[in-house]
């Protein structure tokens, strides 16, 4: 718990954020760089992008990330999270590409020149094809390979970055790749492999944490945890499956870092990862949605849980074959209360909504920040808010169908247009907070009849 002076002296009641609060945006290499060459490129070639879209040049960052960095500077942003693409840096096992590392140096320098703090993520769902082919994070030696990659990165750009995220959403990576079959390698129902992947990632996180501290003296190292609210329907059975999903999805990786072992009952099956215990300098939280959960015998592959989004709740644009999720700013409070147990500073590393017409994004931003301000006032040590995302980017399996940007992008022409949310967010950032009267329209739903 921290002590922050949130008193304000302006005539209009104002939700002032702590001095040095890190306001920014998050991005990921595969989604913005273009001309990718990782396991997701193979997934796309295999026709697995539901919309049939191709990533192509994405936001053209490999050639010209600086165009979006200019926009970030003009909006007054103070931080920008990006990931460095392992498949570019180590295209063949053991061969590191100096030109790729040089390009990343250039990008990080470009951010500093614009007064923007870079936050570097080392694994945002993608890795080299050779790593995928040898079994990725199912293999016991994956942590050493990840550590070797981390060391090369730290040596090449360590002087340009203080904040490091080892893994983005290990829970999403494991659940989508090994239980739901939505991400490569596309396996379904492999719960034990998903747990194994998370345990091996926790070990990789520890090795990367230590390597970064050895090579970058002032490094702050954490991970980004996706957190979803599972709202049970009526009855004991629904409550039971909702709490099972909550345990598996929200708590597996948290438990590994908090206590060095998987939570009950999964911890009984595996030994401890003692070294992982407390191994982070901050916790990153990625928070978007709430899902409703009802016990249903027909859903055997998802532990008899029917996970759905009622049509009357606020939500952004739907995905290709299902709703994206309920836009639920209150999820931030649940996530922060869970993360507070670790006793480390907290950063909201992602929060956003797919909303091409910008109908509910302004409401989402304002509501999320009110939530956050309340939590800080309660004493939670929350140091920053990074919105997902700056410019519309390639949304994994959904391709170009879902638009999360403060800035709209036409991927054909690379033309960019500021959405009203960009202007709203920019005012908030410049004012280090928002007036209490800042618009808080009733929750709208793009999908209301
Ligand atoms: C991921 C992003 C993704 C965003 C929106 C997060 O879970 O980290 O890569 O684009 O959600 O779906």
CSV table of C-alpha atoms and ligand atoms in Angstrom, one decimal:
chain,number,residue,atom,x,y,z
A,1,UNK,CA,0.0,0.0,0.0
A,2,UNK,CA,1.4,3.4,-0.9
A,3,UNK,CA,0.8,6.9,0.4
A,4,UNK,CA,-0.2,9.2,-2.4
A,5,UNK,CA,-1.4,12.7,-2.2
A,6,UNK,CA,-4.4,12.8,-4.5
A,7,UNK,CA,-5.8,16.1,-3.1
A,8,UNK,CA,-6.4,18.6,-5.8
A,9,UNK,CA,-6.7,22.3,-5.7
A,10,UNK,CA,-8.7,22.9,-8.9
A,11,UNK,CA,-12.2,24.4,-8.6
A,12,UNK,CA,-13.9,21.5,-10.3
A,13,UNK,CA,-13.6,18.1,-8.6
A,14,UNK,CA,-10.9,16.3,-10.4
A,15,UNK,CA,-9.5,12.8,-10.2
A,16,UNK,CA,-5.8,13.5,-10.0
A,17,UNK,CA,-3.4,10.6,-10.5
A,18,UNK,CA,-0.1,10.3,-8.7
A,19,UNK,CA,2.9,12.2,-10.0
A,20,UNK,CA,5.0,10.2,-12.5
A,21,UNK,CA,2.0,7.9,-13.3
A,22,UNK,CA,2.9,6.0,-16.4
A,23,UNK,CA,0.3,6.8,-19.1
A,24,UNK,CA,0.8,5.0,-22.3
A,25,UNK,CA,-0.2,2.3,-24.8
A,26,UNK,CA,0.7,-1.4,-25.4
A,27,UNK,CA,1.5,-3.1,-28.7
A,28,UNK,CA,3.0,-6.5,-29.8
A,29,UNK,CA,5.6,-7.2,-32.5
A,30,UNK,CA,3.6,-9.6,-34.6
A,31,UNK,CA,0.6,-7.4,-34.6
A,32,UNK,CA,2.4,-4.2,-35.8
A,33,UNK,CA,5.6,-5.0,-37.5
A,34,UNK,CA,4.6,-6.7,-40.7
A,35,UNK,CA,6.4,-9.4,-42.8
A,36,UNK,CA,6.5,-11.7,-39.9
A,37,UNK,CA,8.3,-15.0,-39.8
A,38,UNK,CA,7.2,-16.9,-36.7
A,39,UNK,CA,4.9,-19.8,-35.8
A,40,UNK,CA,1.9,-17.5,-36.3
A,41,UNK,CA,3.0,-16.9,-39.9
A,42,UNK,CA,2.7,-20.6,-40.4
A,43,UNK,CA,-0.7,-20.6,-38.7
A,44,UNK,CA,-1.8,-17.9,-41.1
A,45,UNK,CA,-0.4,-19.9,-44.1
A,46,UNK,CA,-2.4,-22.9,-42.9
A,47,UNK,CA,-5.6,-20.8,-43.3
A,48,UNK,CA,-6.2,-20.6,-39.5
A,49,UNK,CA,-7.1,-16.8,-39.4
A,50,UNK,CA,-10.9,-16.9,-39.1
A,51,UNK,CA,-11.5,-13.8,-41.1
A,52,UNK,CA,-9.2,-15.1,-43.8
A,53,UNK,CA,-7.1,-11.9,-43.5
A,54,UNK,CA,-3.4,-11.7,-43.9
A,55,UNK,CA,-1.2,-9.8,-41.6
A,56,UNK,CA,0.9,-8.4,-44.5
A,57,UNK,CA,2.6,-5.2,-43.5
A,58,UNK,CA,0.5,-4.8,-40.4
A,59,UNK,CA,1.2,-1.3,-39.1
A,60,UNK,CA,4.5,-1.3,-41.1
A,61,UNK,CA,6.6,-0.9,-37.9
A,62,UNK,CA,9.6,-2.9,-39.2
A,63,UNK,CA,10.0,-0.1,-41.8
A,64,UNK,CA,8.5,2.8,-40.0
A,65,UNK,CA,7.5,2.5,-36.4
A,66,UNK,CA,8.5,6.1,-36.0
A,67,UNK,CA,5.3,7.3,-37.7
A,68,UNK,CA,3.3,5.9,-34.8
A,69,UNK,CA,5.9,7.0,-32.3
A,70,UNK,CA,5.3,10.5,-33.6
A,71,UNK,CA,1.5,10.1,-32.9
A,72,UNK,CA,2.2,8.8,-29.4
A,73,UNK,CA,4.4,11.8,-28.7
A,74,UNK,CA,1.8,14.2,-30.1
A,75,UNK,CA,-0.8,12.6,-27.8
A,76,UNK,CA,1.5,13.3,-24.9
A,77,UNK,CA,2.0,9.6,-24.0
A,78,UNK,CA,4.7,8.8,-21.5
A,79,UNK,CA,5.2,5.1,-22.1
A,80,UNK,CA,4.9,2.6,-24.9
A,81,UNK,CA,5.1,-1.1,-24.5
A,82,UNK,CA,6.4,-3.1,-27.5
A,83,UNK,CA,7.7,-6.6,-27.9
A,84,UNK,CA,10.9,-7.7,-29.5
A,85,UNK,CA,10.4,-10.5,-31.9
A,86,UNK,CA,12.5,-13.6,-31.0
A,87,UNK,CA,12.1,-15.0,-34.5
A,88,UNK,CA,13.8,-11.9,-36.1
A,89,UNK,CA,16.6,-11.8,-33.4
A,90,UNK,CA,17.4,-15.6,-33.5
A,91,UNK,CA,16.1,-16.7,-36.9
A,92,UNK,CA,18.0,-20.0,-36.6
A,93,UNK,CA,18.8,-21.8,-33.4
A,94,UNK,CA,22.0,-20.2,-31.9
A,95,UNK,CA,22.4,-17.6,-34.7
A,96,UNK,CA,21.6,-14.0,-33.7
A,97,UNK,CA,20.9,-11.3,-36.2
A,98,UNK,CA,22.8,-8.1,-35.5
A,99,UNK,CA,20.7,-6.2,-38.0
A,100,UNK,CA,17.5,-7.1,-36.2
A,101,UNK,CA,19.0,-6.0,-32.9
A,102,UNK,CA,20.2,-2.8,-34.4
A,103,UNK,CA,16.7,-2.0,-35.7
A,104,UNK,CA,15.3,-2.5,-32.2
A,105,UNK,CA,18.0,-0.2,-30.8
A,106,UNK,CA,16.9,2.4,-33.4
A,107,UNK,CA,13.2,2.0,-32.3
A,108,UNK,CA,14.0,2.3,-28.6
A,109,UNK,CA,16.2,5.3,-29.3
A,110,UNK,CA,13.4,6.8,-31.3
A,111,UNK,CA,11.1,6.4,-28.3
A,112,UNK,CA,13.6,8.1,-26.0
A,113,UNK,CA,14.0,11.0,-28.4
A,114,UNK,CA,10.3,11.6,-28.2
A,115,UNK,CA,10.3,11.5,-24.4
A,116,UNK,CA,8.6,8.1,-24.3
A,117,UNK,CA,9.6,5.4,-21.8
A,118,UNK,CA,9.9,2.0,-23.6
A,119,UNK,CA,8.5,-1.1,-21.8
A,120,UNK,CA,10.0,-4.2,-23.5
A,121,UNK,CA,8.2,-7.5,-23.7
A,122,UNK,CA,10.3,-10.6,-24.6
A,123,UNK,CA,7.5,-13.0,-25.5
A,124,UNK,CA,4.1,-11.8,-26.8
A,125,UNK,CA,2.7,-15.2,-28.1
A,126,UNK,CA,5.3,-15.5,-30.9
A,127,UNK,CA,8.6,-17.2,-31.3
A,128,UNK,CA,10.9,-18.7,-34.0
A,129,UNK,CA,9.6,-21.5,-36.1
A,130,UNK,CA,12.5,-23.7,-35.0
A,131,UNK,CA,11.5,-23.2,-31.4
A,132,UNK,CA,7.9,-24.2,-32.2
A,133,UNK,CA,9.0,-27.2,-34.2
A,134,UNK,CA,11.1,-28.6,-31.2
A,135,UNK,CA,8.1,-28.4,-28.9
A,136,UNK,CA,8.2,-24.8,-27.7
A,137,UNK,CA,7.5,-24.5,-23.9
A,138,UNK,CA,6.7,-28.1,-23.5
A,139,UNK,CA,10.4,-28.9,-23.7
A,140,UNK,CA,12.3,-29.0,-20.5
A,141,UNK,CA,15.2,-27.0,-22.0
A,142,UNK,CA,13.1,-24.2,-23.2
A,143,UNK,CA,14.0,-22.0,-20.3
A,144,UNK,CA,17.7,-22.1,-21.1
A,145,UNK,CA,16.9,-21.2,-24.8
A,146,UNK,CA,14.7,-18.3,-23.6
A,147,UNK,CA,17.4,-17.2,-21.2
A,148,UNK,CA,20.1,-17.2,-24.0
A,149,UNK,CA,17.8,-15.0,-26.2
A,150,UNK,CA,17.1,-12.7,-23.2
A,151,UNK,CA,20.9,-12.3,-22.6
A,152,UNK,CA,21.5,-11.3,-26.3
A,153,UNK,CA,18.7,-8.8,-26.1
A,154,UNK,CA,19.9,-7.3,-22.8
A,155,UNK,CA,23.4,-7.0,-24.1
A,156,UNK,CA,22.2,-5.3,-27.3
A,157,UNK,CA,19.6,-2.9,-25.9
A,158,UNK,CA,19.8,-3.1,-22.1
A,159,UNK,CA,21.1,0.5,-21.8
A,160,UNK,CA,17.9,1.7,-23.5
A,161,UNK,CA,15.2,0.1,-21.3
A,162,UNK,CA,14.4,-0.1,-17.6
A,163,UNK,CA,11.0,-2.0,-17.8
A,164,UNK,CA,10.9,-5.6,-18.9
A,165,UNK,CA,8.0,-7.9,-19.3
A,166,UNK,CA,9.2,-11.5,-19.7
A,167,UNK,CA,5.9,-13.1,-20.8
A,168,UNK,CA,2.7,-11.6,-22.1
A,169,UNK,CA,-0.2,-13.6,-20.8
A,170,UNK,CA,1.2,-17.0,-20.2
A,171,UNK,CA,-2.4,-18.1,-19.3
A,172,UNK,CA,-3.8,-17.0,-22.6
A,173,UNK,CA,-0.9,-18.6,-24.5
A,174,UNK,CA,-1.4,-22.0,-22.7
A,175,UNK,CA,-5.2,-21.9,-22.7
A,176,UNK,CA,-5.6,-20.9,-26.4
A,177,UNK,CA,-2.8,-23.2,-27.7
A,178,UNK,CA,-3.4,-26.3,-25.6
A,179,UNK,CA,-7.0,-26.3,-24.4
A,180,UNK,CA,-9.1,-24.3,-26.8
A,181,UNK,CA,-7.2,-24.9,-30.0
A,182,UNK,CA,-7.5,-21.2,-31.0
A,183,UNK,CA,-3.7,-20.4,-31.2
A,184,UNK,CA,-0.9,-22.5,-32.5
A,185,UNK,CA,-0.1,-25.3,-31.9
A,186,UNK,CA,-3.9,-25.6,-32.0
A,187,UNK,CA,-4.4,-28.4,-29.5
A,188,UNK,CA,-7.7,-29.0,-27.7
A,189,UNK,CA,-8.4,-30.4,-24.3
A,190,UNK,CA,-4.7,-30.8,-23.2
A,191,UNK,CA,-5.1,-29.4,-19.7
A,192,UNK,CA,-2.0,-31.1,-18.4
A,193,UNK,CA,0.2,-29.9,-21.2
A,194,UNK,CA,-1.2,-26.4,-20.6
A,195,UNK,CA,-0.2,-26.6,-17.0
A,196,UNK,CA,3.2,-27.9,-18.0
A,197,UNK,CA,3.7,-25.1,-20.4
A,198,UNK,CA,3.0,-22.6,-17.6
A,199,UNK,CA,5.4,-24.3,-15.2
A,200,UNK,CA,8.1,-24.2,-17.9
A,201,UNK,CA,7.4,-20.6,-18.7
A,202,UNK,CA,7.6,-19.8,-14.9
A,203,UNK,CA,11.1,-21.3,-14.9
A,204,UNK,CA,12.0,-19.4,-18.1
A,205,UNK,CA,10.7,-16.2,-16.4
A,206,UNK,CA,13.0,-16.8,-13.4
A,207,UNK,CA,16.1,-17.3,-15.6
A,208,UNK,CA,15.3,-14.2,-17.7
A,209,UNK,CA,14.6,-12.3,-14.5
A,210,UNK,CA,18.0,-13.2,-13.1
A,211,UNK,CA,19.8,-12.5,-16.4
A,212,UNK,CA,18.2,-9.1,-16.8
A,213,UNK,CA,19.2,-8.1,-13.3
A,214,UNK,CA,22.7,-9.3,-13.9
A,215,UNK,CA,23.1,-7.3,-17.2
A,216,UNK,CA,20.8,-4.3,-16.7
A,217,UNK,CA,21.5,-2.9,-13.2
A,218,UNK,CA,18.4,-0.8,-12.8
A,219,UNK,CA,16.0,-3.3,-14.5
A,220,UNK,CA,12.5,-3.7,-13.3
A,221,UNK,CA,11.2,-7.1,-14.4
A,222,UNK,CA,7.7,-8.5,-14.3
A,223,UNK,CA,5.1,-10.3,-16.5
A,224,UNK,CA,1.7,-9.4,-17.9
A,225,UNK,CA,-1.2,-11.4,-16.5
A,226,UNK,CA,-4.5,-11.5,-18.3
A,227,UNK,CA,-7.4,-11.5,-15.8
A,228,UNK,CA,-11.0,-12.3,-16.7
A,229,UNK,CA,-14.0,-12.2,-14.4
A,230,UNK,CA,-16.1,-15.4,-14.5
A,231,UNK,CA,-19.6,-14.7,-13.3
A,232,UNK,CA,-21.4,-17.8,-12.3
A,233,UNK,CA,-25.1,-18.4,-13.1
A,234,UNK,CA,-27.6,-19.8,-10.7
A,235,UNK,CA,-26.9,-23.0,-8.8
A,236,UNK,CA,-24.0,-24.8,-7.2
A,237,UNK,CA,-22.8,-26.6,-10.4
A,238,UNK,CA,-22.4,-23.2,-12.2
A,239,UNK,CA,-20.6,-21.7,-9.2
A,240,UNK,CA,-18.3,-24.8,-9.2
A,241,UNK,CA,-17.3,-24.6,-12.9
A,242,UNK,CA,-16.9,-20.8,-12.8
A,243,UNK,CA,-14.5,-21.2,-9.9
A,244,UNK,CA,-12.6,-24.0,-11.6
A,245,UNK,CA,-12.1,-21.7,-14.7
A,246,UNK,CA,-11.1,-18.9,-12.4
A,247,UNK,CA,-8.5,-21.1,-10.7
A,248,UNK,CA,-7.1,-22.5,-13.9
A,249,UNK,CA,-7.1,-19.3,-15.9
A,250,UNK,CA,-6.5,-16.5,-13.5
A,251,UNK,CA,-4.5,-18.1,-10.8
A,252,UNK,CA,-2.2,-20.8,-12.3
A,253,UNK,CA,0.6,-18.4,-13.2
A,254,UNK,CA,0.0,-16.1,-10.3
A,255,UNK,CA,0.2,-19.0,-7.9
A,256,UNK,CA,3.5,-20.1,-9.5
A,257,UNK,CA,5.0,-16.7,-8.9
A,258,UNK,CA,3.4,-16.0,-5.6
A,259,UNK,CA,4.0,-19.3,-3.8
A,260,UNK,CA,6.3,-21.2,-6.1
A,261,UNK,CA,3.8,-23.9,-6.8
A,262,UNK,CA,0.5,-24.5,-8.6
A,263,UNK,CA,-2.6,-24.0,-6.5
A,264,UNK,CA,-4.7,-26.8,-5.1
A,265,UNK,CA,-5.4,-29.4,-6.4
A,266,UNK,CA,-2.9,-29.1,-9.3
A,267,UNK,CA,0.0,-28.5,-7.0
A,268,UNK,CA,-0.4,-32.1,-5.8
A,269,UNK,CA,0.5,-33.3,-9.3
A,270,UNK,CA,3.7,-31.3,-9.6
A,271,UNK,CA,6.7,-30.4,-7.6
A,272,UNK,CA,7.5,-26.9,-6.5
A,273,UNK,CA,9.1,-24.1,-8.5
A,274,UNK,CA,10.6,-22.6,-5.3
A,275,UNK,CA,12.8,-20.3,-7.2
A,276,UNK,CA,9.8,-18.6,-8.9
A,277,UNK,CA,8.4,-17.5,-5.5
A,278,UNK,CA,8.2,-13.7,-5.4
A,279,UNK,CA,10.3,-13.4,-8.5
A,280,UNK,CA,9.1,-10.1,-10.0
A,281,UNK,CA,9.6,-6.4,-9.4
A,282,UNK,CA,6.1,-5.5,-10.5
A,283,UNK,CA,2.9,-7.2,-11.7
A,284,UNK,CA,1.4,-6.2,-15.1
A,285,UNK,CA,-2.3,-6.7,-15.5
A,286,UNK,CA,-4.2,-7.0,-18.8
A,287,UNK,CA,-7.9,-6.6,-18.1
A,288,UNK,CA,-10.7,-6.5,-20.5
A,289,UNK,CA,-13.8,-8.7,-19.9
A,290,UNK,CA,-16.3,-10.5,-17.9
A,291,UNK,CA,-17.8,-13.8,-19.0
A,292,UNK,CA,-20.9,-15.5,-17.7
A,293,UNK,CA,-20.6,-19.2,-16.9
A,294,UNK,CA,-23.4,-21.8,-16.7
A,295,UNK,CA,-22.9,-25.5,-16.0
A,296,UNK,CA,-24.0,-27.4,-19.1
A,297,UNK,CA,-23.5,-31.1,-19.7
A,298,UNK,CA,-23.0,-30.5,-23.5
A,299,UNK,CA,-19.7,-28.6,-22.9
A,300,UNK,CA,-17.5,-31.5,-21.9
A,301,UNK,CA,-14.4,-30.0,-23.6
A,302,UNK,CA,-14.6,-26.9,-21.4
A,303,UNK,CA,-15.1,-28.7,-18.1
A,304,UNK,CA,-18.9,-28.5,-18.6
A,305,UNK,CA,-18.9,-24.7,-18.6
A,306,UNK,CA,-20.9,-22.8,-21.1
A,307,UNK,CA,-19.1,-19.5,-21.2
A,308,UNK,CA,-21.1,-16.7,-22.8
A,309,UNK,CA,-21.8,-13.0,-23.1
A,310,UNK,CA,-25.5,-11.9,-22.6
A,311,UNK,CA,-26.6,-9.6,-25.3
A,312,UNK,CA,-27.8,-6.8,-23.0
A,313,UNK,CA,-24.3,-6.1,-21.5
A,314,UNK,CA,-21.9,-3.4,-22.8
A,315,UNK,CA,-19.6,-4.9,-25.4
A,316,UNK,CA,-17.6,-3.8,-28.4
A,317,UNK,CA,-17.7,-5.3,-31.8
A,318,UNK,CA,-18.2,-9.1,-32.0
A,319,UNK,CA,-15.5,-11.4,-33.2
A,320,UNK,CA,-15.8,-13.6,-36.3
A,321,UNK,CA,-17.8,-16.4,-34.6
A,322,UNK,CA,-18.5,-15.2,-31.0
A,323,UNK,CA,-18.7,-12.0,-28.9
A,324,UNK,CA,-15.3,-10.6,-27.9
A,325,UNK,CA,-16.5,-10.3,-24.3
A,326,UNK,CA,-18.4,-8.0,-22.0
A,327,UNK,CA,-16.6,-4.7,-21.6
A,328,UNK,CA,-16.3,-4.7,-17.8
A,329,UNK,CA,-14.1,-2.0,-16.3
A,330,UNK,CA,-14.8,-3.3,-12.8
A,331,UNK,CA,-12.7,-6.3,-13.7
A,332,UNK,CA,-9.7,-4.0,-12.9
A,333,UNK,CA,-10.7,-3.9,-9.2
A,334,UNK,CA,-10.9,-7.7,-9.0
A,335,UNK,CA,-7.5,-8.1,-10.8
A,336,UNK,CA,-5.8,-5.5,-8.6
A,337,UNK,CA,-7.1,-7.0,-5.4
A,338,UNK,CA,-5.7,-10.4,-6.5
A,339,UNK,CA,-2.4,-9.0,-7.6
A,340,UNK,CA,-2.0,-7.0,-4.4
A,341,UNK,CA,-1.2,-10.2,-2.6
A,342,UNK,CA,2.2,-10.2,-4.1
A,343,UNK,CA,3.0,-6.9,-2.5
A,344,UNK,CA,4.6,-5.5,-5.7
A,345,UNK,CA,3.8,-2.4,-7.7
A,346,UNK,CA,1.1,-2.9,-10.2
A,347,UNK,CA,0.8,-1.6,-13.8
A,348,UNK,CA,-2.3,-2.0,-15.9
A,349,UNK,CA,-0.5,-3.2,-19.0
A,350,UNK,CA,-3.5,-3.6,-21.3
A,351,UNK,CA,-7.1,-2.5,-21.2
A,352,UNK,CA,-9.3,-1.7,-24.2
A,353,UNK,CA,-12.2,-2.8,-26.4
A,354,UNK,CA,-12.7,-3.7,-30.1
A,355,UNK,CA,-14.8,-0.8,-31.3
A,356,UNK,CA,-14.3,0.4,-34.9
A,357,UNK,CA,-16.9,3.2,-34.5
A,358,UNK,CA,-15.6,4.3,-31.2
A,359,UNK,CA,-19.0,4.0,-29.6
A,360,UNK,CA,-18.2,2.6,-26.2
A,361,UNK,CA,-14.4,3.2,-26.0
A,362,UNK,CA,-14.7,6.6,-24.4
A,363,UNK,CA,-17.0,5.2,-21.7
A,364,UNK,CA,-14.6,2.3,-21.2
A,365,UNK,CA,-11.6,4.6,-20.7
A,366,UNK,CA,-13.3,6.9,-18.3
A,367,UNK,CA,-14.9,4.1,-16.3
A,368,UNK,CA,-11.6,2.1,-16.1
A,369,UNK,CA,-9.8,5.2,-14.9
A,370,UNK,CA,-12.4,6.0,-12.2
A,371,UNK,CA,-12.0,2.4,-11.0
A,372,UNK,CA,-8.3,2.8,-10.9
A,373,UNK,CA,-8.4,6.1,-9.1
A,374,UNK,CA,-10.6,4.6,-6.5
A,375,UNK,CA,-8.1,1.8,-6.0
A,376,UNK,CA,-5.2,4.1,-5.7
A,377,UNK,CA,-7.1,6.2,-3.2
A,378,UNK,CA,-7.6,3.0,-1.2
A,379,UNK,CA,-3.8,2.7,-1.1
A,380,UNK,CA,-3.1,0.2,-3.9
A,381,UNK,CA,0.3,0.8,-5.4
A,382,UNK,CA,-0.7,1.2,-9.1
A,383,UNK,CA,2.0,3.0,-11.1
A,384,UNK,CA,0.6,3.1,-14.7
A,385,UNK,CA,-2.1,2.5,-17.2
A,386,UNK,CA,-1.3,1.4,-20.8
A,387,UNK,CA,-4.2,1.3,-23.2
A,388,UNK,CA,-4.5,-1.5,-25.8
A,389,UNK,CA,-3.7,-0.1,-28.3
A,390,UNK,CA,-2.3,2.9,-30.2
A,391,UNK,CA,-3.1,2.0,-33.8
A,392,UNK,CA,-5.5,-0.7,-35.1
A,393,UNK,CA,-3.4,-3.8,-35.5
A,394,UNK,CA,-3.6,-7.4,-36.6
A,395,UNK,CA,-5.8,-9.1,-34.0
A,396,UNK,CA,-4.5,-12.7,-34.1
A,397,UNK,CA,-7.2,-15.1,-35.2
A,398,UNK,CA,-9.6,-12.3,-35.9
A,399,UNK,CA,-7.3,-10.6,-38.3
A,400,UNK,CA,-8.4,-7.0,-39.2
A,401,UNK,CA,-11.9,-7.7,-38.0
A,402,UNK,CA,-11.4,-6.3,-34.5
A,403,UNK,CA,-10.2,-2.7,-34.1
A,404,UNK,CA,-8.7,-1.8,-30.8
A,405,UNK,CA,-6.8,1.4,-31.8
A,406,UNK,CA,-7.1,4.9,-30.4
A,407,UNK,CA,-6.1,5.5,-34.0
A,408,UNK,CA,-7.9,3.9,-36.9
A,409,UNK,CA,-5.7,2.3,-39.6
A,410,UNK,CA,-6.4,1.4,-43.2
A,411,UNK,CA,-3.9,-1.4,-43.6
A,412,UNK,CA,-4.0,-1.0,-47.5
A,413,UNK,CA,-3.0,2.6,-47.6
A,414,UNK,CA,-1.5,2.8,-44.1
A,415,UNK,CA,-3.6,5.9,-43.6
A,416,UNK,CA,-4.3,6.8,-40.0
A,417,UNK,CA,-7.2,8.7,-38.4
A,418,UNK,CA,-7.4,9.7,-34.8
A,419,UNK,CA,-10.6,8.4,-33.1
A,420,UNK,CA,-12.3,10.7,-30.5
A,421,UNK,CA,-10.9,8.3,-27.8
A,422,UNK,CA,-7.4,9.3,-28.8
A,423,UNK,CA,-8.3,13.0,-28.1
A,424,UNK,CA,-10.0,12.1,-24.8
A,425,UNK,CA,-7.1,9.9,-23.7
A,426,UNK,CA,-4.6,12.6,-24.6
A,427,UNK,CA,-6.5,15.2,-22.5
A,428,UNK,CA,-6.4,12.8,-19.6
A,429,UNK,CA,-2.7,12.1,-19.9
A,430,UNK,CA,-1.9,15.8,-20.2
A,431,UNK,CA,-4.0,16.7,-17.2
A,432,UNK,CA,-2.7,13.7,-15.3
A,433,UNK,CA,-6.3,12.8,-14.5
A,434,UNK,CA,-9.9,13.6,-15.3
A,435,UNK,CA,-12.6,15.9,-14.1
A,436,UNK,CA,-15.3,14.1,-12.1
A,437,UNK,CA,-17.7,15.5,-14.7
A,438,UNK,CA,-15.9,13.9,-17.6
A,439,UNK,CA,-18.5,12.2,-19.6
A,440,UNK,CA,-19.6,8.9,-18.2
A,441,UNK,CA,-22.5,7.9,-20.5
A,442,UNK,CA,-24.6,5.0,-19.5
A,443,UNK,CA,-23.1,1.8,-20.7
A,444,UNK,CA,-23.9,1.3,-24.4
A,445,UNK,CA,-23.8,-1.9,-26.3
A,446,UNK,CA,-22.9,-2.1,-29.9
A,447,UNK,CA,-25.0,-5.2,-30.0
A,448,UNK,CA,-28.2,-4.0,-28.3
A,449,UNK,CA,-31.2,-4.5,-30.5
B,1,LIG,C1,-3.3,-9.6,-26.0
B,1,LIG,C2,-3.2,-8.7,-27.3
B,1,LIG,C3,-4.6,-8.7,-28.0
B,1,LIG,C4,-5.6,-8.0,-27.0
B,1,LIG,C5,-7.0,-7.9,-27.6
B,1,LIG,C6,-4.6,-9.3,-25.2
B,1,LIG,O1,-5.0,-10.4,-24.6
B,1,LIG,O2,-2.2,-9.4,-25.2
B,1,LIG,O3,-2.2,-9.2,-28.1
B,1,LIG,O4,-4.5,-8.0,-29.2
B,1,LIG,O5,-5.7,-8.9,-25.9
B,1,LIG,O6,-7.6,-9.1,-27.9
